Tab-separated table of C-alpha atoms and ligand atoms in Angstrom:
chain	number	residue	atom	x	y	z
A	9	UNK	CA	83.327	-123.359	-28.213
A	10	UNK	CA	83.413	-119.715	-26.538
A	11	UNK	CA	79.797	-120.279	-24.161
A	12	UNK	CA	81.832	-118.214	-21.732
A	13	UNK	CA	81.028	-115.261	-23.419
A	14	UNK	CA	77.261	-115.334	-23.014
A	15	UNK	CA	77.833	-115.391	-19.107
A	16	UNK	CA	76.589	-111.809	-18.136
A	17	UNK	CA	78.867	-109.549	-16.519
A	18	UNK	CA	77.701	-106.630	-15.045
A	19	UNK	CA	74.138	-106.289	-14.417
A	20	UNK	CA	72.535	-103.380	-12.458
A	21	UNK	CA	69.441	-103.964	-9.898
A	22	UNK	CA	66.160	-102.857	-11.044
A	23	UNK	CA	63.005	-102.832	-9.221
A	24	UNK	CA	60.437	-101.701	-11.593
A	25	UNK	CA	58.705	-103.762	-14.044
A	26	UNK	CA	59.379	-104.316	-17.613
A	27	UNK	CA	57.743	-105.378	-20.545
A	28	UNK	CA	59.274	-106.614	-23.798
A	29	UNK	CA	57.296	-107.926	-27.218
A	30	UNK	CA	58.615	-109.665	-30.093
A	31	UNK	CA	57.871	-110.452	-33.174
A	32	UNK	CA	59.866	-113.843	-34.670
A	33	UNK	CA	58.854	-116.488	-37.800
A	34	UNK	CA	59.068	-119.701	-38.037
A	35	UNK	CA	61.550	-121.402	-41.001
A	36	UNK	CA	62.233	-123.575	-43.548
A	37	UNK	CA	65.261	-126.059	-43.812
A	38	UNK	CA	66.774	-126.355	-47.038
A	39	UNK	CA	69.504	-128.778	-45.810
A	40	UNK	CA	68.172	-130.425	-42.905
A	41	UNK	CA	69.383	-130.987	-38.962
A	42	UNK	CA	68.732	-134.541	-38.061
A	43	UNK	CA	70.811	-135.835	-35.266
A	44	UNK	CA	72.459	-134.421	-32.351
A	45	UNK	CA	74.384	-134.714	-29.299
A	46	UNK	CA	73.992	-132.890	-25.726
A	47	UNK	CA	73.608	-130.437	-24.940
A	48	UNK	CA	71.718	-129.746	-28.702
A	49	UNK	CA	74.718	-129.787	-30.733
A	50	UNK	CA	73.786	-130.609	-33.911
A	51	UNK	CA	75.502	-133.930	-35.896
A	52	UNK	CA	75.794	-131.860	-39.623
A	53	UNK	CA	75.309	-127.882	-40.513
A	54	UNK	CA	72.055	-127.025	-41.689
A	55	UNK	CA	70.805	-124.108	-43.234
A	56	UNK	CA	66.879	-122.294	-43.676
A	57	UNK	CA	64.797	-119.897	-45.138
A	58	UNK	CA	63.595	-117.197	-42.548
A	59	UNK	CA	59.762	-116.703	-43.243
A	60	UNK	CA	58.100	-114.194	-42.632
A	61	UNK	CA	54.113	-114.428	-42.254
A	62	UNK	CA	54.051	-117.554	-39.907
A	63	UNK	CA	55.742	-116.365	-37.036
A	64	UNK	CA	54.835	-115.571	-33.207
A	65	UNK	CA	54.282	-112.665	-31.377
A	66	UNK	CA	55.169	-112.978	-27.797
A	67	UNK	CA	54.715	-110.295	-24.740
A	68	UNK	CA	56.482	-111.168	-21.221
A	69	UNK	CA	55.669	-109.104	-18.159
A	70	UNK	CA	59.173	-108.777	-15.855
A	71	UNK	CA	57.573	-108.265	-12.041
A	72	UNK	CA	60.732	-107.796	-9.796
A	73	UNK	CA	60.108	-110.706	-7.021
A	74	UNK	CA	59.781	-109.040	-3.619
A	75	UNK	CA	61.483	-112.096	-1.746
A	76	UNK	CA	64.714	-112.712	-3.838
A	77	UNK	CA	65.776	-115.491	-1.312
A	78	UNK	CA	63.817	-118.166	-3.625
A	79	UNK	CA	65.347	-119.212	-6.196
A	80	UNK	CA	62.917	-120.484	-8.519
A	81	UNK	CA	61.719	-119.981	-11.856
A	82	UNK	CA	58.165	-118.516	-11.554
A	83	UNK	CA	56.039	-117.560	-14.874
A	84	UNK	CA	52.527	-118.018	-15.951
A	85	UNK	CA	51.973	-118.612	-19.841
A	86	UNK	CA	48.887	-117.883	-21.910
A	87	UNK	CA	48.821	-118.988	-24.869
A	88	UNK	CA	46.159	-117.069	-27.713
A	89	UNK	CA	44.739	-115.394	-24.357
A	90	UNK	CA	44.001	-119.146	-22.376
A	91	UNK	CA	46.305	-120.280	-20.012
A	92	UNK	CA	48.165	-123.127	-21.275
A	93	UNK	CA	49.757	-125.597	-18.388
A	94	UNK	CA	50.741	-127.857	-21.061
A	95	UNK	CA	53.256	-125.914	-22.710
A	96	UNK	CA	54.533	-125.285	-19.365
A	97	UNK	CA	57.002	-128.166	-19.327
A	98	UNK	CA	58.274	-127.655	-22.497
A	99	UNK	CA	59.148	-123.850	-21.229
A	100	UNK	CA	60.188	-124.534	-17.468
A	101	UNK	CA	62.692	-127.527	-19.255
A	102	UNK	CA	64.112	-124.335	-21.590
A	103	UNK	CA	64.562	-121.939	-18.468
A	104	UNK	CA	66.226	-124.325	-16.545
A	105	UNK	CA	68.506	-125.195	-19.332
A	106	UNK	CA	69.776	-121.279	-19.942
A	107	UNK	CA	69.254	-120.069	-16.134
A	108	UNK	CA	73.169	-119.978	-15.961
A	109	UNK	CA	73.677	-117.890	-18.926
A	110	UNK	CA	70.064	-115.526	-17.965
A	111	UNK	CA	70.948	-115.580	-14.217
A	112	UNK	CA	68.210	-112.273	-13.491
A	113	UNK	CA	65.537	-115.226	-14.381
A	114	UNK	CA	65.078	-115.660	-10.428
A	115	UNK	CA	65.051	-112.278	-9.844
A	116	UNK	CA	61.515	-111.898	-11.762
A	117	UNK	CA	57.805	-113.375	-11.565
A	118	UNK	CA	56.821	-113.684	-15.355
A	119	UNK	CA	53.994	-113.438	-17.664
A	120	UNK	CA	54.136	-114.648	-20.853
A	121	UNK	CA	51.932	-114.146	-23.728
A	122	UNK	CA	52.060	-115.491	-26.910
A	123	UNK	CA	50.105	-116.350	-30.208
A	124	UNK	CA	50.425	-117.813	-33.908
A	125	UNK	CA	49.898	-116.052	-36.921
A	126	UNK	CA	49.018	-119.488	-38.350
A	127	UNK	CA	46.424	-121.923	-36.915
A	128	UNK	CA	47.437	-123.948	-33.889
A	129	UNK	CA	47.503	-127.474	-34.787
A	130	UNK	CA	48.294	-126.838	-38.364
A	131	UNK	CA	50.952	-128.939	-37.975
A	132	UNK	CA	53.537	-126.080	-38.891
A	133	UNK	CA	56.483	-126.642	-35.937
A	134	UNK	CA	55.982	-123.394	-33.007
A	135	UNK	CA	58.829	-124.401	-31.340
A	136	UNK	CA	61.199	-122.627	-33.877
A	137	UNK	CA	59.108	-119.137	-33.505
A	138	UNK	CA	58.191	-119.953	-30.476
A	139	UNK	CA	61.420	-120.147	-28.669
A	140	UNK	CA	63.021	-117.509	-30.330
A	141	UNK	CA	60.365	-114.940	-29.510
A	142	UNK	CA	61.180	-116.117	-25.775
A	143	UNK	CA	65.011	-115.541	-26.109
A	144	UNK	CA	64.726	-112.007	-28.011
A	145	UNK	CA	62.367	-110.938	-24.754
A	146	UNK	CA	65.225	-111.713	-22.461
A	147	UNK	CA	67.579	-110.728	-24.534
A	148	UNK	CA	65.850	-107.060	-24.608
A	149	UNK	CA	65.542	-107.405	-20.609
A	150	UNK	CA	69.190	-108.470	-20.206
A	151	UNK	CA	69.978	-105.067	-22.433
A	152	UNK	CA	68.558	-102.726	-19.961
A	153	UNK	CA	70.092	-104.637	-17.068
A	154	UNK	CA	72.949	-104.531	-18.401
A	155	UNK	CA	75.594	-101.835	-17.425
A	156	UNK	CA	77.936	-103.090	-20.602
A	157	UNK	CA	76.246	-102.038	-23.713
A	158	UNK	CA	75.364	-104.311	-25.729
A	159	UNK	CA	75.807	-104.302	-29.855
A	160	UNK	CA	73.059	-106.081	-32.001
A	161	UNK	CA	75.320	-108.249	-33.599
A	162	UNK	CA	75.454	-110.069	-29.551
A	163	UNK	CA	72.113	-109.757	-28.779
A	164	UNK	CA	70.996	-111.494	-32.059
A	165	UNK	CA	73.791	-113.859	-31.479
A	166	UNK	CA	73.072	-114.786	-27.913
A	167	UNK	CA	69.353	-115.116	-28.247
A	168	UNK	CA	70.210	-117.476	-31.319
A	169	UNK	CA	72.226	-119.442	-28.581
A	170	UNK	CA	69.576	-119.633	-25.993
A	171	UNK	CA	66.939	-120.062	-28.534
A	172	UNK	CA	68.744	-123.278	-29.732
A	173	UNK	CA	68.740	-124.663	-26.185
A	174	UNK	CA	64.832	-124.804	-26.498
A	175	UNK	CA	64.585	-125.890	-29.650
A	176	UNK	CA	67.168	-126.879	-32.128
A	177	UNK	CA	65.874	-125.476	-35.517
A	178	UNK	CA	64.545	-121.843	-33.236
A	179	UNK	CA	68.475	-121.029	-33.579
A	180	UNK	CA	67.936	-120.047	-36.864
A	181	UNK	CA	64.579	-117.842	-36.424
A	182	UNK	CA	66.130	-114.905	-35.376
A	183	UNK	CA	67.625	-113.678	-38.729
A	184	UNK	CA	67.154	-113.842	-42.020
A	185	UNK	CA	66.875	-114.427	-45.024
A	186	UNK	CA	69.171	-117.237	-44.895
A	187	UNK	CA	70.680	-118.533	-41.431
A	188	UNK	CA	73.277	-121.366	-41.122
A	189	UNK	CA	73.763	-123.406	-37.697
A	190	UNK	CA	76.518	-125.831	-37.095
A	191	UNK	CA	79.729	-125.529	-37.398
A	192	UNK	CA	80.870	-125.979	-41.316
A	193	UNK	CA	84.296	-124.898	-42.940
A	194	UNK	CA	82.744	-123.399	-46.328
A	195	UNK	CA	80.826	-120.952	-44.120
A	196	UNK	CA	82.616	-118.446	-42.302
A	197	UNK	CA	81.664	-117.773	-38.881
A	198	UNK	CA	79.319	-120.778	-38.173
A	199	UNK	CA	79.144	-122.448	-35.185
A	200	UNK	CA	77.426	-125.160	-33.542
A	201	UNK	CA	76.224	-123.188	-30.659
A	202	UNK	CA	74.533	-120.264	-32.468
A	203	UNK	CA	72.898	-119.511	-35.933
A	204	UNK	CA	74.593	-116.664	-37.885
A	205	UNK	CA	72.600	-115.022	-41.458
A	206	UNK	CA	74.822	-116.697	-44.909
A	207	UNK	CA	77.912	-114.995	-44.971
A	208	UNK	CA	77.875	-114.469	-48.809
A	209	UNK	CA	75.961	-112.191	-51.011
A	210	UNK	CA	73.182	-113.824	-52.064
A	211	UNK	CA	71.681	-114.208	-56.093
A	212	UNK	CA	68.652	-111.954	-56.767
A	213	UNK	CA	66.311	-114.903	-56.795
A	214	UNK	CA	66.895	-116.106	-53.676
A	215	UNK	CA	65.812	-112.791	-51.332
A	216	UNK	CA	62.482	-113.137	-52.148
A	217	UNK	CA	61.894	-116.618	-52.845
A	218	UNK	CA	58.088	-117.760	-52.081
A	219	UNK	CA	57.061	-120.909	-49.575
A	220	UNK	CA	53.308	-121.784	-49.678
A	221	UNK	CA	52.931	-124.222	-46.962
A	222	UNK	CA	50.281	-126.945	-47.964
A	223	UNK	CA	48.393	-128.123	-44.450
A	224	UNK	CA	47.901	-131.673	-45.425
A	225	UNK	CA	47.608	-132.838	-41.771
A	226	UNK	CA	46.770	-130.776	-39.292
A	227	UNK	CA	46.657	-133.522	-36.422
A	228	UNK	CA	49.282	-133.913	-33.729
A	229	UNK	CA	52.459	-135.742	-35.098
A	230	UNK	CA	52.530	-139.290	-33.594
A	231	UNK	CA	56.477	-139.170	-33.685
A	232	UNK	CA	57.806	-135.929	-32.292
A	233	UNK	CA	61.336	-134.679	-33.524
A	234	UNK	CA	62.483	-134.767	-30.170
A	235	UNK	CA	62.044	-138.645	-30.861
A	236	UNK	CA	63.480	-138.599	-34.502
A	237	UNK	CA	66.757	-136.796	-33.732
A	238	UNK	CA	66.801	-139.530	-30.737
A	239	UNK	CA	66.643	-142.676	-33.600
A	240	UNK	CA	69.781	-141.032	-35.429
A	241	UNK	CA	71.724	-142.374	-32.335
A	242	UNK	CA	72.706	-145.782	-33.523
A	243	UNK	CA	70.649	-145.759	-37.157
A	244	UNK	CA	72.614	-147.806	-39.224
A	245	UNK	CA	73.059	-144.672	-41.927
A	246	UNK	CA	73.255	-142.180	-39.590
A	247	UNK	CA	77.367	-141.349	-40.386
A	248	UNK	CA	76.699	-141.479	-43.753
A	249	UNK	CA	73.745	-138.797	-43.482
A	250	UNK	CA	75.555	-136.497	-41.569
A	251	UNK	CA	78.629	-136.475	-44.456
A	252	UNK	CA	75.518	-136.124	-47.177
A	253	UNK	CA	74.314	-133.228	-45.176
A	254	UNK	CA	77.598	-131.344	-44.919
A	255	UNK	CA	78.477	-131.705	-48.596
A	256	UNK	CA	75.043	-130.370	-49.582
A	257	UNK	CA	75.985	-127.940	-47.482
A	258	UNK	CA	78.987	-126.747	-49.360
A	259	UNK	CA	76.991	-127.118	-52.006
A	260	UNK	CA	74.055	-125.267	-51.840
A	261	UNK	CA	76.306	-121.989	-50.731
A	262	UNK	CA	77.987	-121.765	-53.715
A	263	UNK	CA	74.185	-122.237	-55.972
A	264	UNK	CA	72.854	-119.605	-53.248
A	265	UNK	CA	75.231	-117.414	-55.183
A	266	UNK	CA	74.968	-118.391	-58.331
A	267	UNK	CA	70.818	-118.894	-58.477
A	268	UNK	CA	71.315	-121.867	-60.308
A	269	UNK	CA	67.934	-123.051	-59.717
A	270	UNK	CA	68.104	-126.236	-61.484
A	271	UNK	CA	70.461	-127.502	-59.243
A	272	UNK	CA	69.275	-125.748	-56.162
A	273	UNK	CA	65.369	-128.041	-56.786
A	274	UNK	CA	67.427	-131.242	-57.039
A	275	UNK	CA	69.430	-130.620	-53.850
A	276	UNK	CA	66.670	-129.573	-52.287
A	277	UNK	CA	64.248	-132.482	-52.657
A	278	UNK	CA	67.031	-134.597	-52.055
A	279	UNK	CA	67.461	-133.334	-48.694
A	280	UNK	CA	63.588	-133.495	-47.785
A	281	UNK	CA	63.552	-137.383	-49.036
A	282	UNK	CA	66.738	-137.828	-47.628
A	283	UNK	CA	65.138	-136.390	-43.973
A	284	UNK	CA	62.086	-139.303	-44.584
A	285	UNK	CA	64.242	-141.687	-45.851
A	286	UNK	CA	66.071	-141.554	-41.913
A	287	UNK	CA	62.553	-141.731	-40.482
A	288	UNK	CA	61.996	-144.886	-42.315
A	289	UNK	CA	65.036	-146.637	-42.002
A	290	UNK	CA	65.193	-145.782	-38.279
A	291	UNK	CA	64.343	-148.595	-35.230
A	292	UNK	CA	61.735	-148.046	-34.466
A	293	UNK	CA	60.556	-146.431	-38.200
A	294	UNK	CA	57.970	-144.584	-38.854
A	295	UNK	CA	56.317	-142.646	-41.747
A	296	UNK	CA	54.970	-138.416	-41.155
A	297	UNK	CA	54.359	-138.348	-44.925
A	298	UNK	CA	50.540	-139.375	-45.696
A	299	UNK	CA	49.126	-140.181	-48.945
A	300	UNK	CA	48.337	-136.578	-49.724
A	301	UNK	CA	51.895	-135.843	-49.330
A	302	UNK	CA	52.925	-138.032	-52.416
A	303	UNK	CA	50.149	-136.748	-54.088
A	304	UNK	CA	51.509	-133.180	-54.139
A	305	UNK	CA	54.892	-134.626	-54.997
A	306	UNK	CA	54.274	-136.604	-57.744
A	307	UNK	CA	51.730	-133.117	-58.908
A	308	UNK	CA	54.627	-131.347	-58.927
A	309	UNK	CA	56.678	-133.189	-60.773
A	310	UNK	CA	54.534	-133.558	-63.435
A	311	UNK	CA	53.615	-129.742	-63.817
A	312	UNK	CA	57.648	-129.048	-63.835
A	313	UNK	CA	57.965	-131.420	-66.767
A	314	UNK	CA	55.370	-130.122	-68.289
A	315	UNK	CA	55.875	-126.272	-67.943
A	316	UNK	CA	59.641	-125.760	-67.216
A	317	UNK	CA	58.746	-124.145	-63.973
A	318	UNK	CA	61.388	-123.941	-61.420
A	319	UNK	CA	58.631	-124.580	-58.510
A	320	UNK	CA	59.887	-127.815	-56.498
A	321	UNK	CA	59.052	-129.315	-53.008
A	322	UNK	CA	60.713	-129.572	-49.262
A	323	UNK	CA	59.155	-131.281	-46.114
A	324	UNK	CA	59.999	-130.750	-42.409
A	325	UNK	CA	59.084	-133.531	-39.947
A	326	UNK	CA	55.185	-133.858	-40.603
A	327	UNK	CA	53.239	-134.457	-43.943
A	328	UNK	CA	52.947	-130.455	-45.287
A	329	UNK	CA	54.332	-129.626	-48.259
A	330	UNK	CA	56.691	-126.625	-48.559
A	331	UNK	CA	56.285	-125.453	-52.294
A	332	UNK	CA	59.015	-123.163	-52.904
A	333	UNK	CA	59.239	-121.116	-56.037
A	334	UNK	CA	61.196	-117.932	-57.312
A	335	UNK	CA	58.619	-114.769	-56.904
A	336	UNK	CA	58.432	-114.160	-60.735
A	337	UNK	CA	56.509	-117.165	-60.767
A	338	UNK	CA	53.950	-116.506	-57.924
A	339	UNK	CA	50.909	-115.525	-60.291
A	340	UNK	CA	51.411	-119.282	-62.137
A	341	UNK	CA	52.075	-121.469	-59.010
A	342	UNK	CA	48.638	-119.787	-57.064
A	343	UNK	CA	46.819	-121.079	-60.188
A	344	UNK	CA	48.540	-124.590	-59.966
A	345	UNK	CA	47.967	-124.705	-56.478
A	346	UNK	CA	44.240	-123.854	-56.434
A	347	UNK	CA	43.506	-125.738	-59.227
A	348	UNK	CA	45.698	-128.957	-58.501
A	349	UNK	CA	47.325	-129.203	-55.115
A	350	UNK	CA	44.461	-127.610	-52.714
A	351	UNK	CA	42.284	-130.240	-52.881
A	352	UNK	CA	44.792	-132.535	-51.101
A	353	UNK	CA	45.356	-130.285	-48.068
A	354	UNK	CA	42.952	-130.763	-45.200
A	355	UNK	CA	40.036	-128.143	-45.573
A	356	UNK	CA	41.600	-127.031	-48.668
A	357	UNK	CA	43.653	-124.901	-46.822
A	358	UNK	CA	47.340	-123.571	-47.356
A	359	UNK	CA	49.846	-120.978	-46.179
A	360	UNK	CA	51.322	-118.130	-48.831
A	361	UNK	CA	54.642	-117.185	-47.102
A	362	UNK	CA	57.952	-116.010	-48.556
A	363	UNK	CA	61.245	-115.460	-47.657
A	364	UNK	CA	62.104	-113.079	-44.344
A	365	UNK	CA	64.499	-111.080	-42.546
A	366	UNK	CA	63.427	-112.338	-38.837
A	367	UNK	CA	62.792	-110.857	-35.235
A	368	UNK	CA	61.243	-107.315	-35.068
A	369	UNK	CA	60.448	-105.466	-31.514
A	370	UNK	CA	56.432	-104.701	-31.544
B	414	PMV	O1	64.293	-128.112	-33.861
B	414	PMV	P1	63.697	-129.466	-33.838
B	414	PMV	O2	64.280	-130.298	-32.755
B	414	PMV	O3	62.196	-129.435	-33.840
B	414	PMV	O4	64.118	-130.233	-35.201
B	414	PMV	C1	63.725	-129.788	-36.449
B	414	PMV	C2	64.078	-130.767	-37.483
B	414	PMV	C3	63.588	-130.481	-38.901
B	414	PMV	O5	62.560	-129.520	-38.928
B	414	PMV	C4	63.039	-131.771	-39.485
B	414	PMV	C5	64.731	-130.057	-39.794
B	414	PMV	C6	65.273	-128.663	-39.580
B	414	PMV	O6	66.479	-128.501	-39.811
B	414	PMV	O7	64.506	-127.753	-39.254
């Protein structure tokens, strides 16, 4: 694995201040990461939608330190306008894990702020939008330090790289509309280190698929991921997982070209059960889905049978329901939703997103 190459070279002194926003979404995993090793390489490929209305928008202020003899990383972090000290582990834990590839961290007092497009505590995952916003703002400082230009394809590359040392899945929020991470032999170019867009040209149906997020709990997750991907180490079918994942893998690129959309529901709901079923066969286990969840599930089944929609189902790690469906369909599925599935989402609320193309400068 090249990680050499994300060592900067040549970088020129400045003593102003800068100022970079971002604009980055959150995604969707359509075969899941579930496992991994240090330092966050993941155990099996994985592959997501980019979405495109929840993302974050995040501002940092560079202030050139006036004593460069300390060596610490100094920022302050707001958070919706309120300073947030709680995130602030989280973030110093990130900086201190890419200070040797973003070595002009030091050099700079910080201020970053940063906000949701969707509700906090919704129980949508930040840390994939989140992260990434906070890689693309260094990656646009590390550009004008730089004395080496840089191309796009490098910046969007490296910030995938640091992104993925805060949070796994943020690899793949930089891009769009389809990103792979991990290293897999039916897609060219992966890698486990970095997140690069599907290779292949992609079937009609699939650039502008919708998501509409159902917020069935909007409490704080009692396991977090950071926990989950932890259980995977010694999980009696964690080897066999990992296999499942990669063949689905291989799979699902060759139906992302096709649109076979038949087979693209059943592989997907596979993977989302398949992500539970872990949870629940781990030691200690543990269940995110809640009643409502199956609810929805078994809703959607039905209405399939019973219409010949293509509509179907995926879950990350909490109890909202992704309900993905091809855009033709969009007038239908809002009906279906209002009329059967809000009522099991807390305050009756939901999230209408659709598919992506990831970070834009604001
Ligand atoms: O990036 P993390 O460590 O929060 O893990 C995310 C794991 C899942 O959302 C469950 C699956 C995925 O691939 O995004």
């Amino acid at each position: 694995m090249d990680t050499q190459q994300f060592i900067p070279k040549s970088l020129v002194n400045n003593t102003t201040k800068l100022s970079f926003t971002w604009k980055t979404p959150s995604n969707i995993a359509l075969v899941k990461y579930w496992g991994k090793t240090e330092p966050q390489i993941p155990k099996n490929a994985s592959i997501s939608f980019t979405l495109s209305n929840s993302h974050t928008i995040t501002t940092i202020d560079f202030v050139p330190k006036l004593n460069l003899k300390t060596n610490d990383i100094n920022f302050e972090l707001f958070f919706e306008g309120k300073k947030k000290e709680d995130f602030k582990p989280k973030i110093t834990k990130f900086f201190e894990r890419i200070i040797k590839y973003c070595p002009y961290l030091t050099t700079y007092n910080m201020v970053i702020h940063s906000e949701n497009s969707f509700p906090h505590s919704s129980g949508i995952a930040s840390s994939a939008s989140g992260m990434s916003a906070i890689a693309m703002c260094l990656m646009s400082l590390e550009k004008s330090l730089s004395s080496a230009e840089l191309t796009d394809e490098f910046i969007n590359k490296k910030a995938s790289f640091l992104a993925r040392l805060g949070s796994g899945s943020a690899s793949r929020s930089i891009e769009g509309p389809l990103v792979v991470w991990g290293n897999h032999p039916a897609i060219k170019g992966s890698s486990d280190v970095f997140g690069v867009p599907f290779p292949y040209e992609v079937h009609e149906v699939f650039k502008n698929y919708h998501d509409a997020i159902l917020l069935v709990d909007k409490g704080e997750k009692q396991v977090s991921s950071t926990v989950g991907h932890d259980l995977m180490h010694n999980h009696p079918f964690a080897e066999e997982r990992f296999k499942q994942a990669n063949e689905n893998l291989a799979k699902i690129s060759k139906i992302l070209q096709n649109g076979n959309l038949d087979s693209f529901i059943n592989l997907v709901e596979s993977e989302a059960l398949s992500l539970h079923a872990m949870m629940l066969t781990s030691n200690p286990y543990f269940i995110l889905m809640k009643p409502n969840t199956l609810e929805i599930i078994n809703a959607i089944w039905k209405f399939r049978n019973k219409t010949g929609s293509k509509v179907c189902f995926t879950l990350d790690a909490g109890a909202n329901v992704h309900v993905l469906y091809p855009a033709n369909e969009s007038e239908n599925i809002a009906q279906f939703i209002d009329n059967e599935l809000s009522k099991f989402c807390q305050k009756n609320h939901y999230i209408c997103d659709v598919v992506g193309l990831g970070a834009v400068n604001v």
